[in-house]
Short mmCIF file of C-alpha atoms in Angstrom, two decimals:
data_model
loop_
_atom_site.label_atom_id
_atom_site.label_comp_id
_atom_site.label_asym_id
_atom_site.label_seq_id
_atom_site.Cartn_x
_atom_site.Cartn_y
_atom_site.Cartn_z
CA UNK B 1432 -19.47 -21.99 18.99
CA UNK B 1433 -20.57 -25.38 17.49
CA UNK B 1434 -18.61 -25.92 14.05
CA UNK B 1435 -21.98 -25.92 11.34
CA UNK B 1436 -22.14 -22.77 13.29
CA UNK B 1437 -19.05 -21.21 12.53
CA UNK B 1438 -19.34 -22.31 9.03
CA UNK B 1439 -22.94 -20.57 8.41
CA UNK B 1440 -21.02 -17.29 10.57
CA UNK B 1441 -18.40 -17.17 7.75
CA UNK B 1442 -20.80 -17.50 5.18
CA UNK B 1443 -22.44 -14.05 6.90
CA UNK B 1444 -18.72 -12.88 6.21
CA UNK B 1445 -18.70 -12.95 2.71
CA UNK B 1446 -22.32 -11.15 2.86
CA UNK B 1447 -20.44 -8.04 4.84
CA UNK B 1448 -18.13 -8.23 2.26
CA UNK B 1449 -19.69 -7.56 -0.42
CA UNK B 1450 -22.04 -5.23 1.11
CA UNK B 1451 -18.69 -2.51 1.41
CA UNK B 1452 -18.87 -0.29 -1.51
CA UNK B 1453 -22.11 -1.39 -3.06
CA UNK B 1454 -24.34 0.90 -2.33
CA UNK B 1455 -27.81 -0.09 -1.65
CA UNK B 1456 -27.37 -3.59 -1.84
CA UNK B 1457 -29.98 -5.72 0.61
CA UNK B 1458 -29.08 -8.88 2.49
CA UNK B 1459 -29.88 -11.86 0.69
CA UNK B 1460 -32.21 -13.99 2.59
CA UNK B 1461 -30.11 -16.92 3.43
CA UNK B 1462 -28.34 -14.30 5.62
CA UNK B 1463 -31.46 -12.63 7.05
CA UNK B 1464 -32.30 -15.81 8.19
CA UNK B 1465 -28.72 -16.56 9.53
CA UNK B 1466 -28.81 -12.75 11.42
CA UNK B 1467 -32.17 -13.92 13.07
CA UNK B 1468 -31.23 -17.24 14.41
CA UNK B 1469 -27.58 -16.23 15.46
CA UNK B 1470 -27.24 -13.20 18.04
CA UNK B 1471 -23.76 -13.15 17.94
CA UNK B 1472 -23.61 -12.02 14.19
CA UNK B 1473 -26.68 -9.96 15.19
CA UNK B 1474 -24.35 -8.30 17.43
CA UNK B 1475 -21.90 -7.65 14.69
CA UNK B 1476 -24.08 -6.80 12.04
CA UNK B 1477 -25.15 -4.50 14.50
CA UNK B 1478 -22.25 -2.57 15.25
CA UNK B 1479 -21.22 -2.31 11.38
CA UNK B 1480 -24.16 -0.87 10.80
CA UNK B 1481 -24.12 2.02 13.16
CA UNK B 1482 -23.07 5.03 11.85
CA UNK B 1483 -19.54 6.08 11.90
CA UNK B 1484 -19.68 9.20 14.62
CA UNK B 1485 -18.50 12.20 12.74
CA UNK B 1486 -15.17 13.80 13.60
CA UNK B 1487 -15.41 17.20 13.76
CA UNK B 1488 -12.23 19.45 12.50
CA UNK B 1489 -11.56 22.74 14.15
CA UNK B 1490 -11.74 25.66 12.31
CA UNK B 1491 -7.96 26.41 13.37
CA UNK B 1492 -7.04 23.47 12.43
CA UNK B 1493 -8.54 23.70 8.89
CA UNK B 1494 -7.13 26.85 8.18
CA UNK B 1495 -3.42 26.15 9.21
CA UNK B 1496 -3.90 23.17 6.66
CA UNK B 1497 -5.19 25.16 3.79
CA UNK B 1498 -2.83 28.15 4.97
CA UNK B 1499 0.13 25.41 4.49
CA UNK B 1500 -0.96 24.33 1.08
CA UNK B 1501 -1.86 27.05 -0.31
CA UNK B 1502 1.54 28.91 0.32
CA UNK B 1503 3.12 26.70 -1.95
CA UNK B 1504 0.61 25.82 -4.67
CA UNK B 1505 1.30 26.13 -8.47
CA UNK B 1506 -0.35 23.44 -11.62
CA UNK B 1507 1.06 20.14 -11.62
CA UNK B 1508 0.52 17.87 -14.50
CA UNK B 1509 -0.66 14.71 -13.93
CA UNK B 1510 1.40 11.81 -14.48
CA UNK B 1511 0.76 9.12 -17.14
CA UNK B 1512 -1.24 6.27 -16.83
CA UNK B 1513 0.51 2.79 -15.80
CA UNK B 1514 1.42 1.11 -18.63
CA UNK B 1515 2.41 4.36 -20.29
CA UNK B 1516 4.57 4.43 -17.50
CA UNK B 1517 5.90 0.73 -17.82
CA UNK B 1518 6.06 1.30 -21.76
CA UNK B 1519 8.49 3.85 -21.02
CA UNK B 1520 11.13 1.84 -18.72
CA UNK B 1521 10.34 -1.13 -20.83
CA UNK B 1522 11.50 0.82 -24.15
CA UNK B 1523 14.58 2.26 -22.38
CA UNK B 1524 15.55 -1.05 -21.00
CA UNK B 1525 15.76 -2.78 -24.25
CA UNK B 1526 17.07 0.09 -26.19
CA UNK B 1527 19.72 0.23 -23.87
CA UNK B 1528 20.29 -3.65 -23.79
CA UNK B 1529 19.88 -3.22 -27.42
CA UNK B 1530 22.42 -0.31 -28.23
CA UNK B 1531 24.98 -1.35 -25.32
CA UNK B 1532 25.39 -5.40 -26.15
CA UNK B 1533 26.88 -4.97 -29.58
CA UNK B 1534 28.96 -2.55 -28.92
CA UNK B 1535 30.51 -5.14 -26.04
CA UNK B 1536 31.57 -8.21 -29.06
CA UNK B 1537 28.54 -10.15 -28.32
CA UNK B 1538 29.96 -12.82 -27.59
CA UNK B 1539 27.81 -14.75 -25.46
CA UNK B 1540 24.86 -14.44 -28.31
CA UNK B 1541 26.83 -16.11 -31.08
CA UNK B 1542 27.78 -19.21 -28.74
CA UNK B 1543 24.43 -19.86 -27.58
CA UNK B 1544 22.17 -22.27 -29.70
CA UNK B 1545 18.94 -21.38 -31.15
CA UNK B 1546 17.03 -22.80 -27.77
CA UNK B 1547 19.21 -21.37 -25.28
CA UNK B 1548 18.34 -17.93 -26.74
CA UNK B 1549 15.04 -18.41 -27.37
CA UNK B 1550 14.36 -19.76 -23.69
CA UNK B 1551 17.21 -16.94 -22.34
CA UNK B 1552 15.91 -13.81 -24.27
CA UNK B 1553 12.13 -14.38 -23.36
CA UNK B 1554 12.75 -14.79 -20.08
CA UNK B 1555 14.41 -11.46 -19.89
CA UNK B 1556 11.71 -9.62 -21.66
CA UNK B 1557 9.25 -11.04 -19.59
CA UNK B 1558 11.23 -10.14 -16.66
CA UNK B 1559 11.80 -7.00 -18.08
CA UNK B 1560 8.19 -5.99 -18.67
CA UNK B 1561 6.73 -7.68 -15.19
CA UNK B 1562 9.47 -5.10 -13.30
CA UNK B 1563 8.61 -2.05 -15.44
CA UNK B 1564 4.61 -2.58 -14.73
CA UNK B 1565 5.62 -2.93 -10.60
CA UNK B 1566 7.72 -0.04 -10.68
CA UNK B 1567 5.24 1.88 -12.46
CA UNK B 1568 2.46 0.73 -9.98
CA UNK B 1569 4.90 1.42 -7.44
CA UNK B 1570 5.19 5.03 -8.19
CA UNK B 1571 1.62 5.96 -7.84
CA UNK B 1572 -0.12 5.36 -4.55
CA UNK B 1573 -3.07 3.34 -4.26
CA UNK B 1574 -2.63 1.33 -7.46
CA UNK B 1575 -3.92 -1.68 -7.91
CA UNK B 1576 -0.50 -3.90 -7.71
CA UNK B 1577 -1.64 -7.10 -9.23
CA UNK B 1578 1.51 -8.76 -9.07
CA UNK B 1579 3.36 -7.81 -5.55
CA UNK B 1580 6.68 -6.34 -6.05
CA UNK B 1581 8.18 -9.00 -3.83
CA UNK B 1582 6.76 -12.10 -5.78
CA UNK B 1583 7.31 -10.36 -9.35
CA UNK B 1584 11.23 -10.09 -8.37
CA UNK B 1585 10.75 -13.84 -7.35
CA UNK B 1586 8.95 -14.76 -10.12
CA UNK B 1587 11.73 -13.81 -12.43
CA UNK B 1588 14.54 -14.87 -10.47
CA UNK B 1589 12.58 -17.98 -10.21
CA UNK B 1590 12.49 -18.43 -14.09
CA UNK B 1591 15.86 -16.94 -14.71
CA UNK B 1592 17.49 -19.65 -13.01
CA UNK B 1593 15.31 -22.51 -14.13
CA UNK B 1594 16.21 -21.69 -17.92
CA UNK B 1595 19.62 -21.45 -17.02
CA UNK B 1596 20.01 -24.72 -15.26
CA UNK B 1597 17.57 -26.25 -18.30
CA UNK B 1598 19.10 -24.80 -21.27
CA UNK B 1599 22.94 -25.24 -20.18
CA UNK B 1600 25.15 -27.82 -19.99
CA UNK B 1601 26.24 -28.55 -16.85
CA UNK B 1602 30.24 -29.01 -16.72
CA UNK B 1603 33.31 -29.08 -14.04
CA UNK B 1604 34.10 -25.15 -14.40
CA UNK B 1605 36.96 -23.98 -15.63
CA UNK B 1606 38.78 -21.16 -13.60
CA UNK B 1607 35.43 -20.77 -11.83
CA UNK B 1608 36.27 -17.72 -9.51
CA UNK B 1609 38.50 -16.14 -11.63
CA UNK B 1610 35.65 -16.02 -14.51
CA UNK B 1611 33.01 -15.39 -11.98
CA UNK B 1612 34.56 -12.57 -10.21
CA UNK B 1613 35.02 -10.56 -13.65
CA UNK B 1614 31.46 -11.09 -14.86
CA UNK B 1615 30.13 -10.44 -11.33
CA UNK B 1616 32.67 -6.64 -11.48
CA UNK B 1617 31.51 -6.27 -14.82
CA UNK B 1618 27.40 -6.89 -14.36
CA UNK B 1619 27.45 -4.86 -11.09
CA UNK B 1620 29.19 -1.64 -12.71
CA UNK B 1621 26.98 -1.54 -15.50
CA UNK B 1622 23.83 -1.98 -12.94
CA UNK B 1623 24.92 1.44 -11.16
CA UNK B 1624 24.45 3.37 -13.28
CA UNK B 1625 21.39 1.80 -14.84
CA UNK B 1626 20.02 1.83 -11.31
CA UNK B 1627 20.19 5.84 -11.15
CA UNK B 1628 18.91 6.50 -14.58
CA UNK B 1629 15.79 3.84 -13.51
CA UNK B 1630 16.09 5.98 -10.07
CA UNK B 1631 15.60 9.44 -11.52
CA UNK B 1632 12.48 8.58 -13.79
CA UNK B 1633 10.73 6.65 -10.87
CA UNK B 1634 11.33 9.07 -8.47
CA UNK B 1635 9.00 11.24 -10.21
CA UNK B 1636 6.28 9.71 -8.99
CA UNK B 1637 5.21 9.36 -5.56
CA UNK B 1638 6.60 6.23 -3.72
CA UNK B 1639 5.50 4.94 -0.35
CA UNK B 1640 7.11 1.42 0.37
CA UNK B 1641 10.75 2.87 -0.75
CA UNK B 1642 12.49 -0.45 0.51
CA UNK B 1643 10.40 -2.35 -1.67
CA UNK B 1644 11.18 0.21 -4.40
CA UNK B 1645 14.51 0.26 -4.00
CA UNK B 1646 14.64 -3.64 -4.64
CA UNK B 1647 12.72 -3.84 -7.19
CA UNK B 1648 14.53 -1.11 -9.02
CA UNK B 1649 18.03 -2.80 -7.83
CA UNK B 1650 16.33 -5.75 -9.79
CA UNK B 1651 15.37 -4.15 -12.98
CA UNK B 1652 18.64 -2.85 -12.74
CA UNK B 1653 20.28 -5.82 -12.12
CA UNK B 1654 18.33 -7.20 -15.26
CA UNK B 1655 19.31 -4.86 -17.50
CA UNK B 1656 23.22 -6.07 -16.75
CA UNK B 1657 22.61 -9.23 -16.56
CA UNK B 1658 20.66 -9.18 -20.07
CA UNK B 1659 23.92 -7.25 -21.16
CA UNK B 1660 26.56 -9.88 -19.46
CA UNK B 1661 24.33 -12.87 -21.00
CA UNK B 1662 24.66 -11.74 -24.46
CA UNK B 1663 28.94 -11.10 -23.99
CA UNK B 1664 29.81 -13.63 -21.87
CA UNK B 1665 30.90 -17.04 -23.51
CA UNK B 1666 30.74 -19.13 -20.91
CA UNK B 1667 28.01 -21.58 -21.66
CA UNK B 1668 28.45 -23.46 -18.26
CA UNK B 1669 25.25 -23.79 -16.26
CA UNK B 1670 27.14 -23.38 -13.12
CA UNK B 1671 28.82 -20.22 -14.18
CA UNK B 1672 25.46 -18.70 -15.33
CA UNK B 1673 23.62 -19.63 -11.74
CA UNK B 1674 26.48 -18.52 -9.29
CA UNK B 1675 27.75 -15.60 -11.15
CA UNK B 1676 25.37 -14.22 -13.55
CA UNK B 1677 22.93 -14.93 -10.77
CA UNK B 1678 25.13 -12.85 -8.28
CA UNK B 1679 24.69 -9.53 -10.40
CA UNK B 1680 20.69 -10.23 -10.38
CA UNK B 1681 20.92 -11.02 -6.56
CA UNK B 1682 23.55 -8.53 -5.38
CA UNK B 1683 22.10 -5.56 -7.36
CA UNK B 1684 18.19 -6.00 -5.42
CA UNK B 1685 19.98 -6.86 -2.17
CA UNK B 1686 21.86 -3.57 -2.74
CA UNK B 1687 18.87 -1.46 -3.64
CA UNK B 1688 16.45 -3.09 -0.39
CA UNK B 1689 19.39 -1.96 1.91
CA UNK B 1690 19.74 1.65 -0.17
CA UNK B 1691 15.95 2.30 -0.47
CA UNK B 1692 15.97 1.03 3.60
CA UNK B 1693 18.44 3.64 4.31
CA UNK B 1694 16.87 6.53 2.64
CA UNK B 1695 13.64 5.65 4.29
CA UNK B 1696 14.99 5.54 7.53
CA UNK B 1697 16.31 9.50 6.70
CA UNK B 1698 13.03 10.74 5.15
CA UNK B 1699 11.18 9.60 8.10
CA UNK B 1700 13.79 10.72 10.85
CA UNK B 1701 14.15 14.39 9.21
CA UNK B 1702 12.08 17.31 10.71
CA UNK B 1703 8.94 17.96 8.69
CA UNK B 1704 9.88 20.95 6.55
CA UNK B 1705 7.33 23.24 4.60
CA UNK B 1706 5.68 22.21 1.78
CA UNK B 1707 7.54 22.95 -1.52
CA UNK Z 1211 -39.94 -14.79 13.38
CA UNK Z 1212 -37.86 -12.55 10.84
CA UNK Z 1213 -39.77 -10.15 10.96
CA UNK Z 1214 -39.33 -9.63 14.97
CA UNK Z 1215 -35.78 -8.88 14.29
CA UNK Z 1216 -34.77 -5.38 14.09
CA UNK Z 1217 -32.58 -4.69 11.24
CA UNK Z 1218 -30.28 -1.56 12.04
CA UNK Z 1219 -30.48 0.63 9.24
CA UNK Z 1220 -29.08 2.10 6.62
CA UNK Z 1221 -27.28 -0.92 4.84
CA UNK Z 1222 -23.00 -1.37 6.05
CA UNK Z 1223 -21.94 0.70 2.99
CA UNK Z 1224 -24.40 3.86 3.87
CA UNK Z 1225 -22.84 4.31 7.52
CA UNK Z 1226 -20.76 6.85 6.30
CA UNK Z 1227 -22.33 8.71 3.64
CA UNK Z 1228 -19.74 9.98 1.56
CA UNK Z 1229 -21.30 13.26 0.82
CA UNK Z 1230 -20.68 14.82 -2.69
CA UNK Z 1231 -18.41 11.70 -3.11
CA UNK Z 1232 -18.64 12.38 -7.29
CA UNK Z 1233 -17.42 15.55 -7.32
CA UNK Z 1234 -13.74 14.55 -5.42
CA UNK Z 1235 -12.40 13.83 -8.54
CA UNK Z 1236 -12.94 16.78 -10.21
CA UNK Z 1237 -12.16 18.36 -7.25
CA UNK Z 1238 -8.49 17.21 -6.98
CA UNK Z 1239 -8.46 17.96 -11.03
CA UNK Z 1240 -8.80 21.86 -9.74
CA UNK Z 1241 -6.85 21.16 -6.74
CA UNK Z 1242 -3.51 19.94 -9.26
CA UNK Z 1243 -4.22 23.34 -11.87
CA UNK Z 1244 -3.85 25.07 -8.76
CA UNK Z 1245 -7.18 26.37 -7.78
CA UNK Z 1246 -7.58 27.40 -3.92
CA UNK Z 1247 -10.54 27.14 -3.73
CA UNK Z 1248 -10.59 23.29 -4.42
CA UNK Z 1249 -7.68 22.87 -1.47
CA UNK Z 1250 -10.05 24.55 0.96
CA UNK Z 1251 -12.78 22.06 -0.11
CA UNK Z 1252 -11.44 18.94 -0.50
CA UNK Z 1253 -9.07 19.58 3.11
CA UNK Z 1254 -13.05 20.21 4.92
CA UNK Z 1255 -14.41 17.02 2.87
CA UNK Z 1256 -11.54 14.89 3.69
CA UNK Z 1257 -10.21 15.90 6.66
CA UNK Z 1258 -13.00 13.57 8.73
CA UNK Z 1259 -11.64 10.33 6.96
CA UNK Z 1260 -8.47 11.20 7.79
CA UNK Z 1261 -8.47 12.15 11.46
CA UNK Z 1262 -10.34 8.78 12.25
CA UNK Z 1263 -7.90 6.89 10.26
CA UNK Z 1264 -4.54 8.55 11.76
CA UNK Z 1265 -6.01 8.46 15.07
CA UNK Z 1266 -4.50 5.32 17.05
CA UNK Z 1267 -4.46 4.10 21.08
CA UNK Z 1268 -2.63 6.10 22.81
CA UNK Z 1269 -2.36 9.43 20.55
CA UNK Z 1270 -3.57 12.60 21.62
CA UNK Z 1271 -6.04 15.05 19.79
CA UNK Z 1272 -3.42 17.45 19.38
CA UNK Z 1273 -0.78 14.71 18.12
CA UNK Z 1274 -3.64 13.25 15.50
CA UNK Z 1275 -4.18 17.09 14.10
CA UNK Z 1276 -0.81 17.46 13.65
CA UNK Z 1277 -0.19 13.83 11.46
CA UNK Z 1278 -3.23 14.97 9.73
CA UNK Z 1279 -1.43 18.07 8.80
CA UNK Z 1280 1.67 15.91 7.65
CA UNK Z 1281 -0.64 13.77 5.95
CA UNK Z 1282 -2.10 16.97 3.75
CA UNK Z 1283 1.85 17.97 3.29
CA UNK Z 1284 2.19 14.49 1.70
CA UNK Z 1285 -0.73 14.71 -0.16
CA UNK Z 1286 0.39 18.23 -1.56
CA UNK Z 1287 3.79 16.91 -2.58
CA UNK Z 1288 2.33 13.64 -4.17
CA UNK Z 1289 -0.82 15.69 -6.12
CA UNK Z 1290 0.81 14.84 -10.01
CA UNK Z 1291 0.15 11.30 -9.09
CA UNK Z 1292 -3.27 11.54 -9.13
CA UNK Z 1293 -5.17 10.47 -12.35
CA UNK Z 1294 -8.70 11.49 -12.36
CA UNK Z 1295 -9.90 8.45 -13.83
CA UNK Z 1296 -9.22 6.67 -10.93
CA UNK Z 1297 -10.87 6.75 -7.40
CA UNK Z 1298 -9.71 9.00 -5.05
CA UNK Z 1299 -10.24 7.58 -1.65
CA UNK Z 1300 -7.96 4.84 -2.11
CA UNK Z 1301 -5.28 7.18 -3.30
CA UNK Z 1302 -5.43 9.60 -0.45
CA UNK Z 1303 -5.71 6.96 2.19
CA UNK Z 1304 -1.94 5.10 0.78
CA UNK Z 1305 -0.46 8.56 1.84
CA UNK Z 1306 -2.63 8.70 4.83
CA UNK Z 1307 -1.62 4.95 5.61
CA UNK Z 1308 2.57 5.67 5.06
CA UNK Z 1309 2.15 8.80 7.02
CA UNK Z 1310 0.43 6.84 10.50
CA UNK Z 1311 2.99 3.88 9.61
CA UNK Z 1312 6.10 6.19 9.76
CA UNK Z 1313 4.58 8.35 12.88
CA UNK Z 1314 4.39 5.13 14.59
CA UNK Z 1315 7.73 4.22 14.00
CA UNK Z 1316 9.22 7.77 15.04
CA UNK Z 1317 7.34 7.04 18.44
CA UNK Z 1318 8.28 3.91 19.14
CA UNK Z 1319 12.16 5.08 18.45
CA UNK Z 1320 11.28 7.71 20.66
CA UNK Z 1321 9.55 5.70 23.49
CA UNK Z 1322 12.52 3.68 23.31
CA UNK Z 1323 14.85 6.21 24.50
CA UNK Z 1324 12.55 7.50 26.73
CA UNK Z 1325 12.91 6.93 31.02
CA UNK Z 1326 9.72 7.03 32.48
CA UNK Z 1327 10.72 9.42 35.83
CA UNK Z 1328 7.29 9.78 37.78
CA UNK Z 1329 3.72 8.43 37.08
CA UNK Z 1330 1.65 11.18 34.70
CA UNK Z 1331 -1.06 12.82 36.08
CA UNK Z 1332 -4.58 11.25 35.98
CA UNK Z 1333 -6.97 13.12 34.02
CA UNK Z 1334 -9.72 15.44 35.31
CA UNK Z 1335 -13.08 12.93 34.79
CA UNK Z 1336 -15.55 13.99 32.34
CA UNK Z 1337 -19.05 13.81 31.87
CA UNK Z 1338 -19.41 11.37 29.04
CA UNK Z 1339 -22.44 12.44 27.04
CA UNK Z 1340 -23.99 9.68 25.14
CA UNK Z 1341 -21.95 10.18 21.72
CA UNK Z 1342 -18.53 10.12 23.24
CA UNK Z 1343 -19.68 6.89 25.45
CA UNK Z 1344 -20.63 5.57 21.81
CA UNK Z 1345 -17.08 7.12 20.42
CA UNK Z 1346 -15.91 5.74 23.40
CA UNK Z 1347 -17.10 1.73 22.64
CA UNK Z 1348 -16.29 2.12 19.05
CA UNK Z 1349 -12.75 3.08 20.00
CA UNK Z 1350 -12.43 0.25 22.80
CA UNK Z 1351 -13.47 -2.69 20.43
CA UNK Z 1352 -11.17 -1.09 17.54
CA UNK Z 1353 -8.30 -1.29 19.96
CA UNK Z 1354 -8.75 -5.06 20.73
CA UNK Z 1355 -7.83 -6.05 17.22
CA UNK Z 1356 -4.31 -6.01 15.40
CA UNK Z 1357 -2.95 -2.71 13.43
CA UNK Z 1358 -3.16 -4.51 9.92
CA UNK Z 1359 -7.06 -6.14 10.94
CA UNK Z 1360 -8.08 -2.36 12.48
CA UNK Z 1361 -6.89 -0.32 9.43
CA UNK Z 1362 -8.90 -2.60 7.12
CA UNK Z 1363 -12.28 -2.31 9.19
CA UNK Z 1364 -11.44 1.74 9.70
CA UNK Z 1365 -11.30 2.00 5.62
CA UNK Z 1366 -14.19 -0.53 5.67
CA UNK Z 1367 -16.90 0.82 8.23
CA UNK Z 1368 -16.05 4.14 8.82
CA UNK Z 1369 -14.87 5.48 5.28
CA UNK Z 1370 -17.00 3.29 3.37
CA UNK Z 1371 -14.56 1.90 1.12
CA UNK Z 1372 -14.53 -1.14 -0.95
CA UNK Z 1373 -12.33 -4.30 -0.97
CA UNK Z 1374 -11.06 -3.31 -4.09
CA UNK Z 1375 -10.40 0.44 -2.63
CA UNK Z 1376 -8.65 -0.79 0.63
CA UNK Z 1377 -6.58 -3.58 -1.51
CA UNK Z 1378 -5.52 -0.34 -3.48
CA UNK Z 1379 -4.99 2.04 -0.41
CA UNK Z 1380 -2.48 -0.65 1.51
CA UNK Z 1381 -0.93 -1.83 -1.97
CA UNK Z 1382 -2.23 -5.57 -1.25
CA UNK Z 1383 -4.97 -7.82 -3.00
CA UNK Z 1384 -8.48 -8.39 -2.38
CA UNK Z 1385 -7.83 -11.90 -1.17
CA UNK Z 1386 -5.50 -10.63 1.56
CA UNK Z 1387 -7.92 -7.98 2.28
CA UNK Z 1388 -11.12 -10.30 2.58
CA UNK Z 1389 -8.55 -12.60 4.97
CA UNK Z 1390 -7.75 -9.42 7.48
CA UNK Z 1391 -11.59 -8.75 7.54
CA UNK Z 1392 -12.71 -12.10 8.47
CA UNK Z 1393 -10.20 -12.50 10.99
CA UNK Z 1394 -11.16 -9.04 12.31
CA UNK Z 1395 -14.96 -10.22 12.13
CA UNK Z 1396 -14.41 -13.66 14.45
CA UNK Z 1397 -12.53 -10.84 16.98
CA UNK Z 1398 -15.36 -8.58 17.04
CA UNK Z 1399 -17.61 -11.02 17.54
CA UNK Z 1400 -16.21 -12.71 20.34
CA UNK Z 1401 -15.38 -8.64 22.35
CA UNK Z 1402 -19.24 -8.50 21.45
CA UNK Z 1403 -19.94 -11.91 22.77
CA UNK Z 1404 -18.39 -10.97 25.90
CA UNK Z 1405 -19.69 -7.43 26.15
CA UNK Z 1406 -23.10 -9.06 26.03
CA UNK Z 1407 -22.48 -11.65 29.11
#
């Protein structure tokens, strides 16, 4: 196919396009003329066009269905919309960031400068609100995810370390593992149990991609610590913040991926059981 | 000369006809206060969609009734995530999508493990009337294309769904969607091209 006829083809394309879900909606004439000169989009246009051929369901088959669900159906109540649903892990996160930090010394907030926890605390709440908007379109299938789960834990890991390695000074560490190893203990034992409380109000939705889930819930979780460990820890060392503090934001999705993997893998491996 | 060419009508998004479309909302609104009657309807009004979607190469009529049961299971267990201000289609069809994804998964496990001992038998010829050689052609050019390109064009032709819908249903964005079309589009045209020779 000559190229100037490829490119007047694609421009066909877009026409199918937006022909799906608009209902009466008539060529425009730049394609009418395109259909008439070109068989091969003819052709296609063609076969679009022709109706589906209806699949007929037997009456058997109907009836075990219906027989199925109706055995087991009693009034559900609709769950809330999205960002009622992200409100709600939003508020919890930073209440419990809020009501757990001080209680810890807070440390790490009174030897940060003005700029460091400007740049460091609105990072985290943006963070903080992106992942409670993905989880919430997460729980409910067929949402419109407007940010991917995948670039939204990206995104903020993205920006995490950026103001880190902006904001910090960046100095020879002193007893680098030693420090390390006790923020990384301490960030990924306050994520656990962050990560089931997260766990049991997402799980009352209905989630599909529960890898994906299970990272992105291992991040918020991961957040939530590492919000925690920012505002305690002293160690205003760019280097310490990136490897270590970094680890608990890292280690915590890496966790929940393999987790949310795992518990896929069962769900789809078990016998299918009766509706409950 | 444009007005030599026969234009196949109705219009792409009228192929299917979504009959009583409207009323699926309120529908599944009775359907989560518990009203039978509104199972029994929307499992005869959706049921269609959702046998062509599950059905793939290579699965039998039996094995496609029985993923569309699991499908309806999923459905029931996920109802309380419905809102009824939002469309329905795209909601039933990210179930319908999870269920075929994990039924092809269990079957390809199971393939795996399974030793092929003696050639199956061929199957008694049929008669082909007219609308299963049709079936049959729609089928053959769906199988030619890629599972991600031939689940977009199944939500796209044959359930009538939009690119917003189908971005919804598979938990991508339009753009992606628009891409898998296109490609799906130059694939279908060359099968046709060929078909034609």
């Amino acid at each position: 196919m000559p190229v100037e006829l490829k490119t007047e083809c694609e421009s066909v394309d877009a026409e199918f396009d937006r022909h799906f879900g608009a209902p009466n909606s008539d060529l425009s004439a730049h394609a009418r003329r395109h259909l008439a000169e070109c068989e091969t989009c003819r052709n296609l246009y063609g076969w679009l066009s022709t109706p589906a051929f209806p699949v007929s369901l037997s009456p058997e088959l109907n009836g075990r269905i219906g027989q199925t669900l109706k055995s087991s159906l009693k009034p559900v109540r609709p769950v809330g919309s999205t960002r009622i649903v992200a409100a709600h892990l939003f508020l919890i996160f930073v209440i419990l960031a809020a009501a757990v930090s001080p209680m810890m010394g807070g440390a790490g907030w009174q030897a940060m400068t003005v700029d460091q926890l400007t740049g460091v605390t609105a990072v985290l709440i943006a963070g903080a609100a992106l992942l409670s908007f993905s989880l919430a379109w997460q729980m409910t299938p067929g949402s419109l995810q407007r940010v991917p789960a995948i670039t939204a834990v990206a995104i903020l890991a993205a920006a995490y370390l950026a103001v880190e390695a902006i904001s910090f000074p960046w100095h020879a560490p002193e007893a680098f593992l030693q420090m390390g190893l006790h923020c990384l203990r301490y960030g990924l034992t306050m994520a656990v149990p962050a990560a089931l409380l997260f766990g049991t109000l997402v799980w009352r939705g209905a989630p599909l991609g529960i890898e994906t889930l299970g990272g992105t819930l291992g991040a918020f979780a991961g957040l939530l610590a590492l919000t925690i460990l920012q505002f305690n820890c002293d160690v205003g060392n760019a280097i310490h913040l990136l490897v270590w503090h970094g680890a608990v934001l890292v280690a915590s999705a890496l966790a929940g991926f393999l987790i949310g993997g795992a518990v896929s893998a069962r769900q789809r491996n078990r016998r299918r059981t009766p509706a409950t | 000369m444009q007005a030599l060419i026969q234009m196949p009508e109705p219009a792409l998004n009228t192929v299917v006809g979504r009959a009583g479309e409207a009323e699926w909302p309120a529908l599944m609104a009775r359907y989560q206060q518990g009203d039978p009657d509104a199972v029994e309807d929307l499992i005869r009004c959706l049921s269609p969609y959702l046998i062509r979607f599950l059905a793939a190469p290579g699965l039998s009529k039996s094995d496609t009734e029985d993923l569309c049961q699991e499908c309806w299971i999923r459905i029931h267990r996920a109802r309380h995530t419905y809102r009824s201000t939002e469309p329905l289609l795209p909601w039933i069809f990210a179930v319908a999508r999870h269920t075929r994804l994990d039924a092809y998964r269990r079957r390809r496990r199971r393939e795996s493990r399974e030793v092929l001992v003696a050639e199956p038998p061929e199957r008694a010829a049929q008669k082909a009337p007219a609308a299963q050689e049709e079936q049959g052609r729609f089928d053959r050019l769906l199988t030619n294309l890629p599972d991600s390109q031939r689940e977009v064009i199944l939500m796209l032709k044959v359930s009538g769904m939009s690119l917003e819908e189908v971005a919804r249903a598979t938990s991508s964005t339009v753009g992606a969607i628009k891409q898998k079309a296109h490609r799906a589009y130059a694939t279908l045209r060359r099968i046709l091209d060929k078909e034609r020779d």
